[in-house]
XYZ file of C-alpha atoms in Angstrom:
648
model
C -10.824 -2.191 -52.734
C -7.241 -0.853 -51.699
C -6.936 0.984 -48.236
C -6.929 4.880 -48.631
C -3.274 6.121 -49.499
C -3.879 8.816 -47.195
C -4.111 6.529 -43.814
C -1.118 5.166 -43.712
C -1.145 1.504 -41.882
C 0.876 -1.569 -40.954
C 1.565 -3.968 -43.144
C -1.596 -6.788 -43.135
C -0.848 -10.405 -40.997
C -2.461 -12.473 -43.081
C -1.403 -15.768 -40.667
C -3.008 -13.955 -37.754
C -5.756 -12.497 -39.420
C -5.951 -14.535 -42.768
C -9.496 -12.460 -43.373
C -9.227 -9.285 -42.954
C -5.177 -9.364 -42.480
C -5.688 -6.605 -39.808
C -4.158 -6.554 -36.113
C -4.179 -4.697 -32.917
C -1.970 -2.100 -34.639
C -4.337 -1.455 -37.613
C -6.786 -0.384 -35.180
C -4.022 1.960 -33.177
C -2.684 3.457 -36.240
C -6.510 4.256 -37.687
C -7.357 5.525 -34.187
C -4.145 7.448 -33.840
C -4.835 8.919 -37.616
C -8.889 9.771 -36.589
C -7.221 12.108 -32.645
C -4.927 13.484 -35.148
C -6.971 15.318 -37.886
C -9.094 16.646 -35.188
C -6.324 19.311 -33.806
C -6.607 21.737 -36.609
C -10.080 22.191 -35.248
C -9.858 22.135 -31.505
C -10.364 25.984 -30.282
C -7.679 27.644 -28.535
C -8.215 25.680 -24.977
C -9.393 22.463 -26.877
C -12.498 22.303 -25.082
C -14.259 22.268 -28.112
C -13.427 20.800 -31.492
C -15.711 22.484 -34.405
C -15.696 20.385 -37.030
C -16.877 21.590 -41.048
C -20.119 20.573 -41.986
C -23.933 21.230 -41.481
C -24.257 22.251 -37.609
C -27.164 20.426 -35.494
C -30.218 22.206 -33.971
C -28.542 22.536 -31.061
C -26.031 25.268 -32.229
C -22.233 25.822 -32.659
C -21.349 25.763 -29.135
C -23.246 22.509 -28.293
C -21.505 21.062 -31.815
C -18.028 22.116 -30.177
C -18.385 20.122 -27.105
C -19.755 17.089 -29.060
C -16.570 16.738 -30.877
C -14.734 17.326 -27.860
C -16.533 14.384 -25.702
C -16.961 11.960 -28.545
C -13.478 12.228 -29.400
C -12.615 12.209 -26.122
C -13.906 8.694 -25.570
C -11.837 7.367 -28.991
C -8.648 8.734 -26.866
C -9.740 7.040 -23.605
C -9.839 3.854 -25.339
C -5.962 4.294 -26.632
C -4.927 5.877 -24.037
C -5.928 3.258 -21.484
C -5.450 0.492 -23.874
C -1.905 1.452 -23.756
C -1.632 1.449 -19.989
C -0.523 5.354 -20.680
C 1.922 4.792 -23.004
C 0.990 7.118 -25.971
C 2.314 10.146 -26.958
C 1.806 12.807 -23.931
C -0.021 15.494 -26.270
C -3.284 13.256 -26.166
C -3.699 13.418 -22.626
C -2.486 16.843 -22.430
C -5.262 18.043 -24.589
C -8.142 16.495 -23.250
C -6.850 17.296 -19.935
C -6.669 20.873 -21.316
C -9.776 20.863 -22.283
C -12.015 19.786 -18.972
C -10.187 22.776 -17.689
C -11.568 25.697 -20.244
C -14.865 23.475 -20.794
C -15.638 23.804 -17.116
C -14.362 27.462 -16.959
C -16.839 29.788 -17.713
C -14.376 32.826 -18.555
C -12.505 30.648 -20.767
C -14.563 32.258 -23.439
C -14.907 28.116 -24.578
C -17.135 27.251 -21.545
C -19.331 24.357 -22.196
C -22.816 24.993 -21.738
C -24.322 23.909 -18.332
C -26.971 20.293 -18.485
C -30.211 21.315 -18.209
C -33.003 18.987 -18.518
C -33.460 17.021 -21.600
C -30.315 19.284 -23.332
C -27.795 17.693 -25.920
C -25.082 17.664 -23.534
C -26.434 14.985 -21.453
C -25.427 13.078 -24.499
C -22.264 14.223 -24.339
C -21.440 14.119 -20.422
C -22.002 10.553 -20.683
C -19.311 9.899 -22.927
C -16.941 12.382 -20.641
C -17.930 10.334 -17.766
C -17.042 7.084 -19.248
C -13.872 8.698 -20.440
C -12.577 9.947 -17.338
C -13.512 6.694 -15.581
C -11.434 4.622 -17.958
C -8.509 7.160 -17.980
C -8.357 7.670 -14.478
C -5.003 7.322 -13.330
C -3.800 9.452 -16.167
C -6.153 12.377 -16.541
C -8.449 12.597 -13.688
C -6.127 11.482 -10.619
C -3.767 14.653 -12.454
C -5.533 16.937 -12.608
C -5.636 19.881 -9.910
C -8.216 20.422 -7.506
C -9.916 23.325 -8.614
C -10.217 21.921 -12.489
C -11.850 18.420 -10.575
C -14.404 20.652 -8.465
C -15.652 22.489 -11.714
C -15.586 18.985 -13.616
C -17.884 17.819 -10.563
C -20.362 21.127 -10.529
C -20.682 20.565 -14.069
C -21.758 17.302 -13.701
C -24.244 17.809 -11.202
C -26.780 19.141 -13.554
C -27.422 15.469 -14.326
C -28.604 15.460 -10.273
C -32.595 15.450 -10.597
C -32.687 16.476 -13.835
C -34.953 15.204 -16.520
C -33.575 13.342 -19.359
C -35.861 11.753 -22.781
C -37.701 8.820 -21.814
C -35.409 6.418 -23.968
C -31.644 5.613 -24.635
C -30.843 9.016 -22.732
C -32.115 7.846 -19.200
C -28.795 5.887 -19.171
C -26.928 9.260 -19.548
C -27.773 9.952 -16.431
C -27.097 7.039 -14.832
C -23.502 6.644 -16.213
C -22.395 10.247 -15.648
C -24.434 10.065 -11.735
C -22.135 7.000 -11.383
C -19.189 8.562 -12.126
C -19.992 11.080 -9.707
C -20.313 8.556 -7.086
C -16.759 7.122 -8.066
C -15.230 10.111 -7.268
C -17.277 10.903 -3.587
C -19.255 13.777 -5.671
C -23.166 14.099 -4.435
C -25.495 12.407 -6.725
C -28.712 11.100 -6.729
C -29.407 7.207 -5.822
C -33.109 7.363 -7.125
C -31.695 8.730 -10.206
C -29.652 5.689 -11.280
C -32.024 3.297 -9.778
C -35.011 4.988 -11.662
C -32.857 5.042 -14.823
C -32.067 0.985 -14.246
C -35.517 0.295 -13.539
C -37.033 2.254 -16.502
C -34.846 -0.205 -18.966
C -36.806 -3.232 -17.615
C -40.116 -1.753 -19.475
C -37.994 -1.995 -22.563
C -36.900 -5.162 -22.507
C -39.072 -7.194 -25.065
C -37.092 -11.027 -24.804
C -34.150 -12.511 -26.618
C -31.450 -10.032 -25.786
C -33.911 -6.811 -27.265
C -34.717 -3.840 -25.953
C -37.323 -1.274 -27.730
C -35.441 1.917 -27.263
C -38.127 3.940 -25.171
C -42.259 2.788 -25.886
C -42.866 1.724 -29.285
C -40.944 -0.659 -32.019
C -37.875 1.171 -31.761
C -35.494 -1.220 -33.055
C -31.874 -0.533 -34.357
C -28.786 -0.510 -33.688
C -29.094 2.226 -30.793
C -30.318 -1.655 -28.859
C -26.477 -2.432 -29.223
C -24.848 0.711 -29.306
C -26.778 1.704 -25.931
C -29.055 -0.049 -24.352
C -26.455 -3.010 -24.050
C -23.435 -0.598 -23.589
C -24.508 1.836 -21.195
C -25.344 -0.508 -18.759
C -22.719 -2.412 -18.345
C -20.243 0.566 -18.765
C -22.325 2.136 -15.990
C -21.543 -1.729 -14.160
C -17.675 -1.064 -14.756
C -17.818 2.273 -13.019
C -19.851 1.024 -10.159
C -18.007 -1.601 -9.603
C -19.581 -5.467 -8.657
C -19.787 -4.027 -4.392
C -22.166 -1.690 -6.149
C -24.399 -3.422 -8.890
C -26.816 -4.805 -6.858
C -27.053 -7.989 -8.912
C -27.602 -5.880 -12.376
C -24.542 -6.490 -14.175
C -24.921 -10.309 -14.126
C -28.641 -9.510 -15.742
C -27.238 -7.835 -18.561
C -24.440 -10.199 -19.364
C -26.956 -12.358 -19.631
C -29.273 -10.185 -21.978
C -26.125 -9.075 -24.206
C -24.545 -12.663 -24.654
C -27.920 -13.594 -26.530
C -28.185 -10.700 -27.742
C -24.498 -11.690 -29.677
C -25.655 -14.991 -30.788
C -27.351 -13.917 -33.892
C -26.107 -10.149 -34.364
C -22.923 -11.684 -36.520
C -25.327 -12.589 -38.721
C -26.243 -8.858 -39.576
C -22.745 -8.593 -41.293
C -21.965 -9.489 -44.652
C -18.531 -10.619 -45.841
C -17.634 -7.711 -46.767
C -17.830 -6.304 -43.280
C -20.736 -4.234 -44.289
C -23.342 -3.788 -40.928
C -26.443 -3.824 -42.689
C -28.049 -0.509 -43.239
C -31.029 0.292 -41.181
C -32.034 2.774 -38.695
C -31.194 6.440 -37.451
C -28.046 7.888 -37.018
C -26.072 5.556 -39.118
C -23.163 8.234 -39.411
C -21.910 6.326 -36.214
C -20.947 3.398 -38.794
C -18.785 1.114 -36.414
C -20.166 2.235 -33.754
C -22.174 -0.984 -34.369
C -19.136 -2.704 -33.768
C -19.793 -1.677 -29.526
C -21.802 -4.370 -28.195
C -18.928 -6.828 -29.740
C -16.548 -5.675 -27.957
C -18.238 -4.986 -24.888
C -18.982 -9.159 -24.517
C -15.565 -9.259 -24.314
C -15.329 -6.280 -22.090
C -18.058 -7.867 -20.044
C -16.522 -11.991 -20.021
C -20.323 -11.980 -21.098
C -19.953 -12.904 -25.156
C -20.814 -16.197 -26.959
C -18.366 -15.417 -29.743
C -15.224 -17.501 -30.259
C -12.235 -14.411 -30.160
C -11.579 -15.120 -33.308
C -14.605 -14.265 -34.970
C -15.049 -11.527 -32.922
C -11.981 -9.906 -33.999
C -12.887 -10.791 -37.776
C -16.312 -9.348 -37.581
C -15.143 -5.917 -36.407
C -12.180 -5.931 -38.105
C -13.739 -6.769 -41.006
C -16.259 -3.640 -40.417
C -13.655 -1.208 -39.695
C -11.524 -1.791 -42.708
C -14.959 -1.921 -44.740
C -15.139 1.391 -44.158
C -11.734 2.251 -44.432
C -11.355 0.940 -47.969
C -14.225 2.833 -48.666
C -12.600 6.548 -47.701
C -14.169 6.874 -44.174
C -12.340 8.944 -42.735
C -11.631 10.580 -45.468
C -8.541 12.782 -47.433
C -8.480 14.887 -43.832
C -8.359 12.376 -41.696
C -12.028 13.186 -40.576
C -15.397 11.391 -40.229
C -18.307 13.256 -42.027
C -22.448 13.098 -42.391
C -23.180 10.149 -44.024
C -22.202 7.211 -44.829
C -19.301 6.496 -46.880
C -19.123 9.933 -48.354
C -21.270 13.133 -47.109
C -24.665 12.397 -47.362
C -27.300 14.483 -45.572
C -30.438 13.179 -46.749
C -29.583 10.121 -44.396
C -28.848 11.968 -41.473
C -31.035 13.709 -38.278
C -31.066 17.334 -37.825
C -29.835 16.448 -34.273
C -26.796 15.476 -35.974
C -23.958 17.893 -36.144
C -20.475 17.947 -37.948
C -19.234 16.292 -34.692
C -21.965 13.816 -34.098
C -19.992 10.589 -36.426
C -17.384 10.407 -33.202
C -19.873 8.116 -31.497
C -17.878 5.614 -34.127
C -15.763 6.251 -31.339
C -17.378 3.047 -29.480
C -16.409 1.488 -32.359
C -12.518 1.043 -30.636
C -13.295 -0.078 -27.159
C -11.839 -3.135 -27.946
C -8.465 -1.158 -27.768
C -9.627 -1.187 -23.507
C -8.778 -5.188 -24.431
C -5.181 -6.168 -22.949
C -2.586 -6.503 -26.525
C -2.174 -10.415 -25.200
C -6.338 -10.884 -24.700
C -7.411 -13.304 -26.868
C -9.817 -11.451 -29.420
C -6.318 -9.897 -30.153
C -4.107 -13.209 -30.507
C -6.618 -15.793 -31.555
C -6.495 -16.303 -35.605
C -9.221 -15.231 -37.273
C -12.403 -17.265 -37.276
C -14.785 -16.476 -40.842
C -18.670 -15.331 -40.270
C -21.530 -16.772 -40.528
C -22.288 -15.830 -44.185
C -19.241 -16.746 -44.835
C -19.374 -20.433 -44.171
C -23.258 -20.940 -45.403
C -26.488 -19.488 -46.492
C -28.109 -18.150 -43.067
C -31.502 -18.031 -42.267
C -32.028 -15.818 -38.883
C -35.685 -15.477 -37.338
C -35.768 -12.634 -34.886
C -39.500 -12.541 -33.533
C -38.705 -9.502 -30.687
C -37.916 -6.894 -33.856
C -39.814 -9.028 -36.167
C -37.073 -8.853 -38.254
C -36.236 -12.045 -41.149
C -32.265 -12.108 -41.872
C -31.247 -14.498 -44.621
C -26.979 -14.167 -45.959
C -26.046 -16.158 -49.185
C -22.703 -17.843 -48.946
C -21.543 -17.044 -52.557
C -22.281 -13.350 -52.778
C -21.389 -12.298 -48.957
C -24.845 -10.136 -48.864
C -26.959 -10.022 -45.595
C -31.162 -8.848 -46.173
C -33.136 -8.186 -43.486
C -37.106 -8.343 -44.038
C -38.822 -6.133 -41.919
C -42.112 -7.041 -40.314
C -41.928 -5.081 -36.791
C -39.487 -1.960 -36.946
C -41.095 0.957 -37.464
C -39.790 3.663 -35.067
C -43.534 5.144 -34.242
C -44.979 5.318 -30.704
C -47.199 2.205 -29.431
C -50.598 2.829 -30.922
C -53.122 4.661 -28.059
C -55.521 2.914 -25.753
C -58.916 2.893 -27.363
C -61.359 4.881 -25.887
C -65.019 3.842 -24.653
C -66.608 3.493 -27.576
C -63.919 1.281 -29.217
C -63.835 3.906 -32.237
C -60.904 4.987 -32.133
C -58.763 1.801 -31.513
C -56.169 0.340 -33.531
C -58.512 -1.432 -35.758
C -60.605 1.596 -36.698
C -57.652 4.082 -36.924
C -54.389 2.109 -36.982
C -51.946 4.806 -37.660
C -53.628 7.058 -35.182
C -50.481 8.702 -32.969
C -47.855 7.628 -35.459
C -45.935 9.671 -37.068
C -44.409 10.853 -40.713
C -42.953 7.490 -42.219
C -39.236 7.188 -41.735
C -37.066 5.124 -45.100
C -35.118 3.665 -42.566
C -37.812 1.658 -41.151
C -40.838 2.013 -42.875
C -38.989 -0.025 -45.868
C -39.860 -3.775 -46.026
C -36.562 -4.925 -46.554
C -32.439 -3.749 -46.231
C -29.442 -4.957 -46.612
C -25.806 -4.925 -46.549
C -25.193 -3.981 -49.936
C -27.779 -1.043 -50.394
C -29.741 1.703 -48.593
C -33.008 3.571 -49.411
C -33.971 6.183 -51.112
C -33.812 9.315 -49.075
C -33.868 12.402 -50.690
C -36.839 14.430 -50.354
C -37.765 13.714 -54.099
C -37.330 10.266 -53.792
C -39.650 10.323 -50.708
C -42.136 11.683 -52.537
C -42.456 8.873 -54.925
C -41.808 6.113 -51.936
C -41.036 3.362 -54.343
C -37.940 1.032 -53.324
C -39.221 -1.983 -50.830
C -42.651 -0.446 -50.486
C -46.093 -1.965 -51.758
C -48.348 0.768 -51.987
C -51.834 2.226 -53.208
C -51.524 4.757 -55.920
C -53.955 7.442 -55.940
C -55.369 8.872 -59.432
C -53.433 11.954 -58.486
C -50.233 9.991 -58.034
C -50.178 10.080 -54.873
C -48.506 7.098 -53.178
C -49.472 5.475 -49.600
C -47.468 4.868 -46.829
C -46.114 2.614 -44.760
C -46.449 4.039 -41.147
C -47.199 1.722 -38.006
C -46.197 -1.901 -38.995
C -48.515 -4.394 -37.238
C -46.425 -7.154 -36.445
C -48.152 -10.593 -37.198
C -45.534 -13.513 -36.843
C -42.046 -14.184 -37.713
C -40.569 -17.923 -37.392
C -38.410 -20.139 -39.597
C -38.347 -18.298 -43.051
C -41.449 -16.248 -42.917
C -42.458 -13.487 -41.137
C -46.053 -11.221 -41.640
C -47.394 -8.025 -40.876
C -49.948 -5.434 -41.705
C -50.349 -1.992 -42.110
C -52.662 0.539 -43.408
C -52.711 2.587 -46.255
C -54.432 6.276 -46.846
C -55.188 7.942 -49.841
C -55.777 11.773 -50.376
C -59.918 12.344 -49.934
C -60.551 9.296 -48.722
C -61.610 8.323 -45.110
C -61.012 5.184 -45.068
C -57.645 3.130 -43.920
C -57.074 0.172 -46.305
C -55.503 -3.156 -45.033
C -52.131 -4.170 -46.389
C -51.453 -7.682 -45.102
C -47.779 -9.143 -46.077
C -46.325 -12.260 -45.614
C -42.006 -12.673 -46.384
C -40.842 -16.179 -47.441
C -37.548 -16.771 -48.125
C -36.579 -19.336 -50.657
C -32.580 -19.119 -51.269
C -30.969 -16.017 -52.318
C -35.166 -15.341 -53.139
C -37.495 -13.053 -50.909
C -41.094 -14.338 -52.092
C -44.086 -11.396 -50.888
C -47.017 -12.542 -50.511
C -50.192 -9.438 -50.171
C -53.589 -9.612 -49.158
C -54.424 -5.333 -50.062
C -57.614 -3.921 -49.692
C -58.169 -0.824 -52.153
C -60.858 1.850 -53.515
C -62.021 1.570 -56.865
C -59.181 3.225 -59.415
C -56.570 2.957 -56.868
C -53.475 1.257 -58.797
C -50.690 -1.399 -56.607
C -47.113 -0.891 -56.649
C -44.281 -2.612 -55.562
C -40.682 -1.727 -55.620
C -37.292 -4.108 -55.171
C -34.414 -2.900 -53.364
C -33.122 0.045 -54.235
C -28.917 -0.408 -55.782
C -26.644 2.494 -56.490
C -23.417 3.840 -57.966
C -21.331 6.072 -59.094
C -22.835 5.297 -62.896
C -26.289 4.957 -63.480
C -26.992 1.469 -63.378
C -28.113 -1.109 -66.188
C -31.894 -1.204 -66.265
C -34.150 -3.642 -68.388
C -37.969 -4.638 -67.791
C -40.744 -6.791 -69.126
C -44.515 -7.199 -68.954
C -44.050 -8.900 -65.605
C -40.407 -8.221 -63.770
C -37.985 -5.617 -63.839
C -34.142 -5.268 -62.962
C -31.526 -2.629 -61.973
C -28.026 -3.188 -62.296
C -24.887 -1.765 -61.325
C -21.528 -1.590 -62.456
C -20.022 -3.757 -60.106
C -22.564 -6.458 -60.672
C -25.869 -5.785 -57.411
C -28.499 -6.496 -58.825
C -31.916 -5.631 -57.722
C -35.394 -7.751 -59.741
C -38.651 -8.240 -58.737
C -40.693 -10.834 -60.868
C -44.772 -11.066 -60.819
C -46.061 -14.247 -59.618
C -49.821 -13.837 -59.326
C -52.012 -11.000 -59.652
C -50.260 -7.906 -60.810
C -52.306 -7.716 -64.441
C -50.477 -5.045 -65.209
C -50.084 -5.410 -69.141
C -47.218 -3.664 -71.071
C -47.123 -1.480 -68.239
C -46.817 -3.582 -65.710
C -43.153 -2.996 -64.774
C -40.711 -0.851 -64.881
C -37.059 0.939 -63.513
C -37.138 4.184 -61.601
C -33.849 6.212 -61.611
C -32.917 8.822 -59.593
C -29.533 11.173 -58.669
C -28.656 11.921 -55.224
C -30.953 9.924 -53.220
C -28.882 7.308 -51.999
C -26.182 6.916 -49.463
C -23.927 4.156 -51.549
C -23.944 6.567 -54.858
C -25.006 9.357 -56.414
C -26.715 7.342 -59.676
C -29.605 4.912 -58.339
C -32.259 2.841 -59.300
C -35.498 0.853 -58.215
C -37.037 -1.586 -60.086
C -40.690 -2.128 -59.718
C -44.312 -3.935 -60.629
C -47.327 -1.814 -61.239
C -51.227 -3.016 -61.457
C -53.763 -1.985 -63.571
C -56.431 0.364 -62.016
C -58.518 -1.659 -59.619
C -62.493 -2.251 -59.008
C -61.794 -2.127 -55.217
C -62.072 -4.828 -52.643
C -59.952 -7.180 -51.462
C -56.981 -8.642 -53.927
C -53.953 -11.299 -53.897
C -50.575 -9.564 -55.113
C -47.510 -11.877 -54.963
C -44.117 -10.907 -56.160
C -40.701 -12.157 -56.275
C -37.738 -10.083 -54.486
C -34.184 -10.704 -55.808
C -30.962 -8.635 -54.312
C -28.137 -11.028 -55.747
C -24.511 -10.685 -57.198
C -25.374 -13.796 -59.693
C -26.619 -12.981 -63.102
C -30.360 -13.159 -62.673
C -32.476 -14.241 -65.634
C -36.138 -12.717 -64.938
C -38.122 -14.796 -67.342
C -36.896 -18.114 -65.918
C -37.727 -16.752 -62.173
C -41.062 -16.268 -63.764
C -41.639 -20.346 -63.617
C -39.423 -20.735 -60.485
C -41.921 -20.455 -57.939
C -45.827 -22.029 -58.618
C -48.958 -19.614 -56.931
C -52.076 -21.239 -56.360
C -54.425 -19.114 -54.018
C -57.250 -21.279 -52.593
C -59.533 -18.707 -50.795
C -57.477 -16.960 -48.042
C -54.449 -19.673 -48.727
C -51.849 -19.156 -51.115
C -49.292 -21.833 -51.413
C -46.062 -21.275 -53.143
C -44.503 -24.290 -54.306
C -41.053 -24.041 -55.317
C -38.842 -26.409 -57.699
C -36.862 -28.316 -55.037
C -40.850 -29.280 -54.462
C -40.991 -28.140 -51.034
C -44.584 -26.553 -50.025
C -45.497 -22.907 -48.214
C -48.915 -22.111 -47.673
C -49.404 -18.786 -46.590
């Protein structure tokens, strides 16, 4: 796709960058483009910038200051990536505006932190702002507009933050206030530091607060925050931490390349994926940090190659602004924490402007990804999370087996009846699509929409109630997940019925193939279904379907199958394609195809299906032989035609 006429950029280096053709000054001029559109919106002091779009929970004032402090941190990274030397407007409006935000008859006043409020959030990214820009906006500005900066700051001093990501608000802003000989709380930061350690589950991963939180808020926080809190305190005043997570990120950055597919595309799981390249922050922070495993030239590739993913795909858009969504507007994909303002945390996106011009992630030619050189196969046992890329199509999957964003499950009581066994969703909440789903990708996203909820179909095996009414996929009990295969369990509930039923699965990947192999437990009647992924356009894609597979197609070629191997029964009913219209964050027309079972007698049942997200021309019928099922008891072993063995 061609770059948006409406950002105008340098012309591509494609010696330096023979990729992605993109440079250091790509990455000014989109930055430069992004401070720009947001003037027209800044109110008269520019303390606040109040964006168009659906406002958060947390009201018009609290949106203002978002896009004031998330945008503030894009224009710390160019202005202090240019040693100053940008155009003096930038730094006179943010200066501007920590004078009227910390003036409370500037009738633009930012509201003051109180415990567990939105701007925490927000302070943090001031702090790290003003750190970084220090010689040109803080050191400059007058006494009286510091002292207020300060007081409102101190609201972070014993306050109470969410017991997650947001602890290391605190820390970070409390550190700042130490920078700048401004009381602040010791216990605060070292309670915040220590409370991290709980999270830390091996391997470079952190669970973002108790649970399986798992997503990109790991890179995008839990490995930033620290060690920007490390680059404000300084190494007098680490205490040995900063070395600790170096460490934790630089394995942490050994496999996340491989959650990128060639086209630059992150792959889409998770909350608050309006941030987009904000994925793109623990990348450069290894670099920030001398802590990364990357060769500069593939880090440059991988986030230049995201950036001008999203470029080419209108983000920002005609205005020059970044909205709710993903490429386009797309609420159904959002939180209602989210606000018009809320994308600017892309801002982290561009701290590797903080990188010297001469540094070598900006000099070094371009090095190509791992997708991009062979098929990838990517076992990540902390998330319990399966990636596999294919070389000739550039698409990354990612089969989930441990994600699934609910609290850990609670103690069980005395008499052992209510433990996980006997009620395994108990405490867990509403299922979430973007991590309930048993697989994602780089290429497609789930189905959404509140309709499309309803019916739960795309990467979901499920129990189908007489009514219609489909199970869900709530607390994912992780099992195993080495090599190619990875297991799990869950349970399902139907309307009127007691009872939790056992879903066991067990992911084997074969190739460009996903091979699920199910062990379900279901009342008498109940019917099994099982959708593919889920592929969308701006056309209604091409859909087709037999006795035993089904496929979606799309205009530019994605194609989604999934074949029965064993057990389905189904008949002439067996399979089909389910469309839908705004449900999906890549398109407006969608589709998911999927495999349906004839009512069951209850009990205990084998289900195996085939899972194909590919940009070859897939031929159902012949997948239909490509993989042999024999179940012996509780084995199944899948032998493929290359004549190597599974047994699950």
């Amino acid at each position: 796709m061609s770059v948006a006429p409406h950002l105008q950029l340098p012309p591509t280096d494609r010696v330096l960058s023979s990729r992605t053709g993109w440079t250091r000054a790509h990455w000014e001029a989109t930055a430069d483009r992004m401070l720009d559109a947001l003037t027209p919106y800044a109110t008269p002091g520019f303390a606040q910038y109040r964006l168009p779009g659906r406002g958060s929970w947390s009201g018009v004032v609290s949106d203002g200051l978002e896009g004031f402090a998330r945008s503030f941190l894009l224009a710390a990274c160019r202005i202090a990536g240019a040693g100053g030397a940008v155009d003096p407007a930038l730094t006179e409006r943010y200066a501007a505006g920590l004078a009227a935000g910390t003036d409370p008859g500037s009738g633009e006043a930012w509201p003051r932190l109180t415990d567990c409020s939105q701007q925490m959030v927000e302070a943090a990214s001031i702090a790290v702002a003003l750190h970084e820009t220090r010689p040109w906006i803080w050191d400059r500005l007058d006494a009286g507009v510091q002292e207020r900066v300060v007081d409102w700051f101190s609201g972070f001093v014993g306050g109470r933050t969410w017991d997650n990501n947001w602890r290391l608000f605190q820390v970070v802003s409390e550190q700042f206030l130490a920078s700048v000989g401004a009381p602040y709380s010791r216990s605060d930061i070292e309670g915040g530091l220590d409370r991290i350690e709980d999270w830390y589950v091996g391997d470079g991963w952190y669970t973002d607060g108790d649970g399986r939180n798992f997503d990109y808020y790991i890179g995008w926080a839990m490995h930033l925050y620290p060690l920007l809190w490390a680059r404000i305190a300084g190494p007098d005043d680490d205490g040995g931490r900063a070395a600790v997570y170096r460490e934790r990120l630089s394995r942490f950055l050994e496999d996340y390349p491989h959650f990128f597919g060639a086209d630059g595309a992150p792959v889409h799981q998770g909350r608050s994926l309006a941030y987009r390249f904000a994925s793109l922050a623990p990348v450069w922070m290894g670099a920030l940090a001398d802590c990364t495993p990357l060769a500069p030239g593939l880090t440059r590739r991988l986030a230049s190659g995201t950036l001008r993913h999203f470029v080419e795909r209108g983000v920002p858009d005609e205005r020059g602004l970044l909205t709710l969504g993903w490429y386009d507007t797309f609420l159904p994909s959002t939180q209602p924490y989210s606000g018009p303002a809320s994308p600017y945390w892309a801002s982290k996106g561009f701290l590797g402007l903080l990188l010297p011009a001469d540094h070598a992630v900006w000099t070094a030619r371009e090095l190509p990804l791992p997708v991009e050189e062979s098929d990838t196969y990517t076992a990540l046992p902390a998330p319990g999370w399966l990636l596999h890329g294919t070389r000739h199509d550039g698409i990354v999957r990612l089969v989930n087996h441990g994600s699934d964003h609910n609290p850990p499950a609670p103690e069980a009581g005395p008499s052992g009846a209510d433990s996980p066994e006997a009620d395994p969703d108990r405490g867990a909440g509403e299922d979430d699509p973007h991590y309930a789903k048993l697989a994602y990708s780089t290429a497609t996203a789930p189905e959404s929409a509140p309709h499309a909820l309803a019916r739960n179909i795309d990467n979901q095996l499920s129990l189908i109630a007489p009514d219609g009414t489909p199970s869900r996929r709530r607390r994912i009990h992780p099992v195993s997940c080495e090599g190619r295969v990875a297991a799990s369990w869950s349970a399902a509930r139907l309307p009127g019925d007691a009872r939790a039923y056992r879903i066991g699965t067990t992911s084997v990947l074969h190739g460009p193939w996903e091979i699920r192999v199910h062990r379900v437990d279901s009342p008498e009647g109940a019917v099994i279904r099982e959708g593919g992924h889920a592929v969308a356009g701006p056309t209604g894609p091409f859909a087709s379907s037999g006795p035993d597979w089904a496929l979606a197609r799309t205009a530019d070629g994605l194609t989604s199958a999934v074949v029965a191997l064993y057990g389905w029964d189904g008949g002439a009913d067996g399979a089909a394609v389910a469309r839908d219209v705004e449900s999906n964050a890549y398109g407006p027309h969608s589709a998911v195809p999927y495999l349906r079972s004839a009512p069951r007698p209850g009990g205990r049942s084998v289900q195996v299906s085939l899972v194909v997200l590919s940009r070859d021309s897939v031929h159902p019928e012949a997948l239909r032989t490509a993989v042999r099922v024999r179940v012996d008891g509780e084995a199944v072993v899948l032998t493929f035609l290359d004549g190597s063995r599974v047994e699950v």
